[in-house]
Amino acid sequence: MSTSHPFDVLIRRAMVLDGTGAPAFEADVAIRDERIVAVGNFGDAHANEVIEAHGRYLAPGFIDVHTHDDTNVIRTPEMLPKLTQGVTTVVVGNCGISAAPVRLRSNVVPDPMNLLGRHEDFVYPNFADYAEAVDAAGPAVNVAALVGHTALRANLMDAFDRPATSDEIESMRLELEKALKEGAIGMSSGLAYKNARQAPLAEMHALVDEVGRQDALYTTHLRDEFAGLPEAMEEAFATARHGGAELVISHLKCAGVGNWGNAPLALERLEHAAAGQTCHCDCYPYTAGSSTLDLGQVTDEIDIFITWSEPHPEMARRGLDEIARAWGVSLMEAAKRLQPAGAVYHNMSEADMTRILAHPLAMVGSDGLPNDPHPHPRLWGAFPRVIAHYCRDEKLFELPEAIRKMTGLSAHNFGLTDRGEIREGAFADLTLFDLATLEDVATFSDPIAPARGIELVMVNGRIAYQAGALVQRAGRMLRRRAS
């Protein structure tokens, strides 16, 4: 091995999980500039920095395909909730809500766009404006962005409780086309939310057809994750198929007590569709969801925990049933008084969730809400939880498969070229972890807590996190290359 051109970083004697699902193998990994330049056994090769892995596991940096970090990558570019999990790339703009392109028509941020921030945070009328702001902020992780369907509606419609007109649909389509050409990786929808619920097939087809023309991706928070799940899945498959777009179903779940036990049927539908079109899903490793407080989900069959309330901030961090008793009103009346508010809904079964998480077509996404003052623990713990709890302890799947669901599969489905794998020529986004000590520490009662066992994280060839501390910010905006 030549000593005239030393490596920038050499990671020695790591157990490499390459992101493809292949078994782990011991190797040295050499990095120069931003990329991996060699994987093998390099003896006494020179490097500016040598990291002794001592047999710990080295994986591609984890890719969080489902986040709501849109404004946080700019406002809080350290991105510690993700970096401390070993995440090196986040996909923003999910569930139909995105920071760009957005031109708010009033001082009120429409629900659920208020999950992304306050009025003053929406200052990106064009996607290019947002992409440039991300690069200027220099976040600690890479950022790929979807355009939200609800955001497009908010730009052009004076009311959400109706279908868009043909002129509004055409204006949305043109705006979507422009954003895709400026580097957005696709479009997301959140058809379960009230501000998108009235969008009919004609509206969705026109937009997803544009996604397909641009060879981009369509992701969807289904119109119904409860009793209407089968029909909602079929709508998503048909919409993507009509446009010739690749599809990802966001946080696939069987929500509601009456829907428990239906994961096998939902996965059978996914498999059947995947035989004829490209479709996948993402999943988070918890049996509770979190979002804004939705009257349609208020029931006494599950526990509902209020995380924030604008009119009644004193009621935060209490159960909805406890609040209703204190006020002497029904659950529904209490929920109406609390709105706008945030909530954690314990509405899934463990058997359904693990069945979906283990499926070969499922990727991992946290769906964390970084602006929630008492966030769901998935914001800080999702990825270590998959590895430590469900892989190591519960043996739900083998370690190479757990890593594939967080890296190679995700990079392939979201068009992240040369990421998600450890191989020569790939970007050096890497996570070194100790499987024996790895643990997701965040809990529902104490959710803001970094994981243990993540020893080192590299982003674009630079050490970003080491020994429990941020070292430097080396992320960037990942723009889609227009077809």
GROMACS .gro file of N, CA, C and O in nm, residues 423-461:
model
  156
  423ARG      N    1  -1.901   0.041   0.049
  423ARG     CA    2  -1.833  -0.014  -0.068
  423ARG      C    3  -1.745   0.095  -0.126
  423ARG      O    4  -1.764   0.215  -0.100
  424GLU      N    5  -1.650   0.055  -0.205
  424GLU     CA    6  -1.564   0.152  -0.271
  424GLU      C    7  -1.647   0.244  -0.358
  424GLU      O    8  -1.732   0.200  -0.436
  425GLY      N    9  -1.625   0.375  -0.343
  425GLY     CA   10  -1.696   0.475  -0.422
  425GLY      C   11  -1.816   0.534  -0.354
  425GLY      O   12  -1.868   0.637  -0.397
  426ALA      N   13  -1.865   0.471  -0.249
  426ALA     CA   14  -1.981   0.525  -0.178
  426ALA      C   15  -1.938   0.641  -0.089
  426ALA      O   16  -1.823   0.649  -0.044
  427PHE      N   17  -2.030   0.733  -0.062
  427PHE     CA   18  -2.002   0.839   0.034
  427PHE      C   19  -1.976   0.778   0.171
  427PHE      O   20  -2.040   0.680   0.210
  428ALA      N   21  -1.882   0.838   0.241
  428ALA     CA   22  -1.845   0.786   0.374
  428ALA      C   23  -1.939   0.842   0.480
  428ALA      O   24  -1.902   0.925   0.563
  429ASP      N   25  -2.065   0.798   0.474
  429ASP     CA   26  -2.161   0.816   0.582
  429ASP      C   27  -2.160   0.685   0.661
  429ASP      O   28  -2.203   0.581   0.610
  430LEU      N   29  -2.110   0.689   0.784
  430LEU     CA   30  -2.082   0.565   0.857
  430LEU      C   31  -2.122   0.578   1.004
  430LEU      O   32  -2.113   0.687   1.062
  431THR      N   33  -2.164   0.467   1.063
  431THR     CA   34  -2.196   0.462   1.204
  431THR      C   35  -2.128   0.341   1.267
  431THR      O   36  -2.146   0.228   1.221
  432LEU      N   37  -2.049   0.366   1.370
  432LEU     CA   38  -1.979   0.261   1.445
  432LEU      C   39  -2.051   0.244   1.579
  432LEU      O   40  -2.068   0.341   1.653
  433PHE      N   41  -2.094   0.121   1.608
  433PHE     CA   42  -2.169   0.099   1.732
  433PHE      C   43  -2.126  -0.029   1.801
  433PHE      O   44  -2.074  -0.122   1.739
  434ASP      N   45  -2.148  -0.030   1.931
  434ASP     CA   46  -2.120  -0.146   2.016
  434ASP      C   47  -2.252  -0.218   2.040
  434ASP      O   48  -2.339  -0.168   2.113
  435LEU      N   49  -2.270  -0.332   1.979
  435LEU     CA   50  -2.397  -0.403   1.989
  435LEU      C   51  -2.429  -0.443   2.133
  435LEU      O   52  -2.545  -0.444   2.174
  436ALA      N   53  -2.328  -0.472   2.211
  436ALA     CA   54  -2.351  -0.517   2.349
  436ALA      C   55  -2.409  -0.407   2.437
  436ALA      O   56  -2.491  -0.434   2.526
  437THR      N   57  -2.368  -0.283   2.415
  437THR     CA   58  -2.412  -0.173   2.501
  437THR      C   59  -2.518  -0.086   2.438
  437THR      O   60  -2.572   0.004   2.503
  438LEU      N   61  -2.549  -0.110   2.310
  438LEU     CA   62  -2.646  -0.025   2.240
  438LEU      C   63  -2.781  -0.030   2.310
  438LEU      O   64  -2.832  -0.136   2.345
  439GLU      N   65  -2.841   0.088   2.331
  439GLU     CA   66  -2.970   0.095   2.397
  439GLU      C   67  -3.038   0.226   2.364
  439GLU      O   68  -2.977   0.332   2.366
  440ASP      N   69  -3.168   0.217   2.332
  440ASP     CA   70  -3.248   0.340   2.320
  440ASP      C   71  -3.291   0.379   2.460
  440ASP      O   72  -3.359   0.305   2.529
  441VAL      N   73  -3.251   0.496   2.502
  441VAL     CA   74  -3.273   0.540   2.640
  441VAL      C   75  -3.404   0.619   2.652
  441VAL      O   76  -3.466   0.621   2.758
  442ALA      N   77  -3.447   0.683   2.545
  442ALA     CA   78  -3.568   0.767   2.549
  442ALA      C   79  -3.691   0.683   2.582
  442ALA      O   80  -3.710   0.574   2.528
  443THR      N   81  -3.776   0.736   2.669
  443THR     CA   82  -3.900   0.670   2.708
  443THR      C   83  -4.016   0.769   2.692
  443THR      O   84  -3.996   0.889   2.672
  444PHE      N   85  -4.138   0.719   2.705
  444PHE     CA   86  -4.254   0.808   2.695
  444PHE      C   87  -4.255   0.911   2.807
  444PHE      O   88  -4.298   1.024   2.787
  445SER      N   89  -4.208   0.875   2.924
  445SER     CA   90  -4.206   0.970   3.035
  445SER      C   91  -4.085   1.062   3.031
  445SER      O   92  -4.090   1.175   3.078
  446ASP      N   93  -3.975   1.014   2.974
  446ASP     CA   94  -3.851   1.093   2.965
  446ASP      C   95  -3.795   1.079   2.824
  446ASP      O   96  -3.700   1.004   2.800
  447PRO      N   97  -3.855   1.149   2.727
  447PRO     CA   98  -3.827   1.120   2.586
  447PRO      C   99  -3.703   1.185   2.527
  447PRO      O  100  -3.659   1.145   2.419
  448ILE      N  101  -3.647   1.284   2.594
  448ILE     CA  102  -3.533   1.356   2.536
  448ILE      C  103  -3.406   1.300   2.599
  448ILE      O  104  -3.358   1.346   2.702
  449ALA      N  105  -3.351   1.196   2.535
  449ALA     CA  106  -3.236   1.126   2.591
  449ALA      C  107  -3.160   1.057   2.479
  449ALA      O  108  -3.217   0.976   2.405
  450PRO      N  109  -3.030   1.086   2.463
  450PRO     CA  110  -2.953   1.022   2.356
  450PRO      C  111  -2.930   0.874   2.385
  450PRO      O  112  -2.921   0.830   2.500
  451ALA      N  113  -2.921   0.798   2.277
  451ALA     CA  114  -2.897   0.654   2.289
  451ALA      C  115  -2.757   0.627   2.341
  451ALA      O  116  -2.667   0.710   2.329
  452ARG      N  117  -2.739   0.508   2.398
  452ARG     CA  118  -2.606   0.460   2.436
  452ARG      C  119  -2.556   0.363   2.331
  452ARG      O  120  -2.633   0.290   2.269
  453GLY      N  121  -2.425   0.358   2.315
  453GLY     CA  122  -2.363   0.258   2.229
  453GLY      C  123  -2.328   0.304   2.089
  453GLY      O  124  -2.265   0.230   2.014
  454ILE      N  125  -2.370   0.426   2.051
  454ILE     CA  126  -2.327   0.483   1.923
  454ILE      C  127  -2.193   0.552   1.947
  454ILE      O  128  -2.186   0.655   2.015
  455GLU      N  129  -2.086   0.494   1.895
  455GLU     CA  130  -1.953   0.541   1.933
  455GLU      C  131  -1.896   0.646   1.838
  455GLU      O  132  -1.820   0.733   1.881
  456LEU      N  133  -1.932   0.636   1.711
  456LEU     CA  134  -1.876   0.731   1.614
  456LEU      C  135  -1.971   0.739   1.495
  456LEU      O  136  -2.027   0.638   1.452
  457VAL      N  137  -1.988   0.861   1.443
  457VAL     CA  138  -2.070   0.883   1.324
  457VAL      C  139  -1.990   0.970   1.227
  457VAL      O  140  -1.937   1.075   1.268
  458MET      N  141  -1.981   0.926   1.103
  458MET     CA  142  -1.916   1.006   0.998
  458MET      C  143  -2.019   1.049   0.895
  458MET      O  144  -2.108   0.971   0.860
  459VAL      N  145  -2.008   1.173   0.850
  459VAL     CA  146  -2.097   1.227   0.747
  459VAL      C  147  -2.009   1.287   0.638
  459VAL      O  148  -1.925   1.374   0.664
  460ASN      N  149  -2.027   1.236   0.517
  460ASN     CA  150  -1.948   1.284   0.403
  460ASN      C  151  -1.798   1.284   0.431
  460ASN      O  152  -1.725   1.377   0.398
  461GLY      N  153  -1.752   1.175   0.496
  461GLY     CA  154  -1.609   1.155   0.517
  461GLY      C  155  -1.550   1.228   0.636
  461GLY      O  156  -1.429   1.220   0.659
   0.00000   0.00000   0.00000
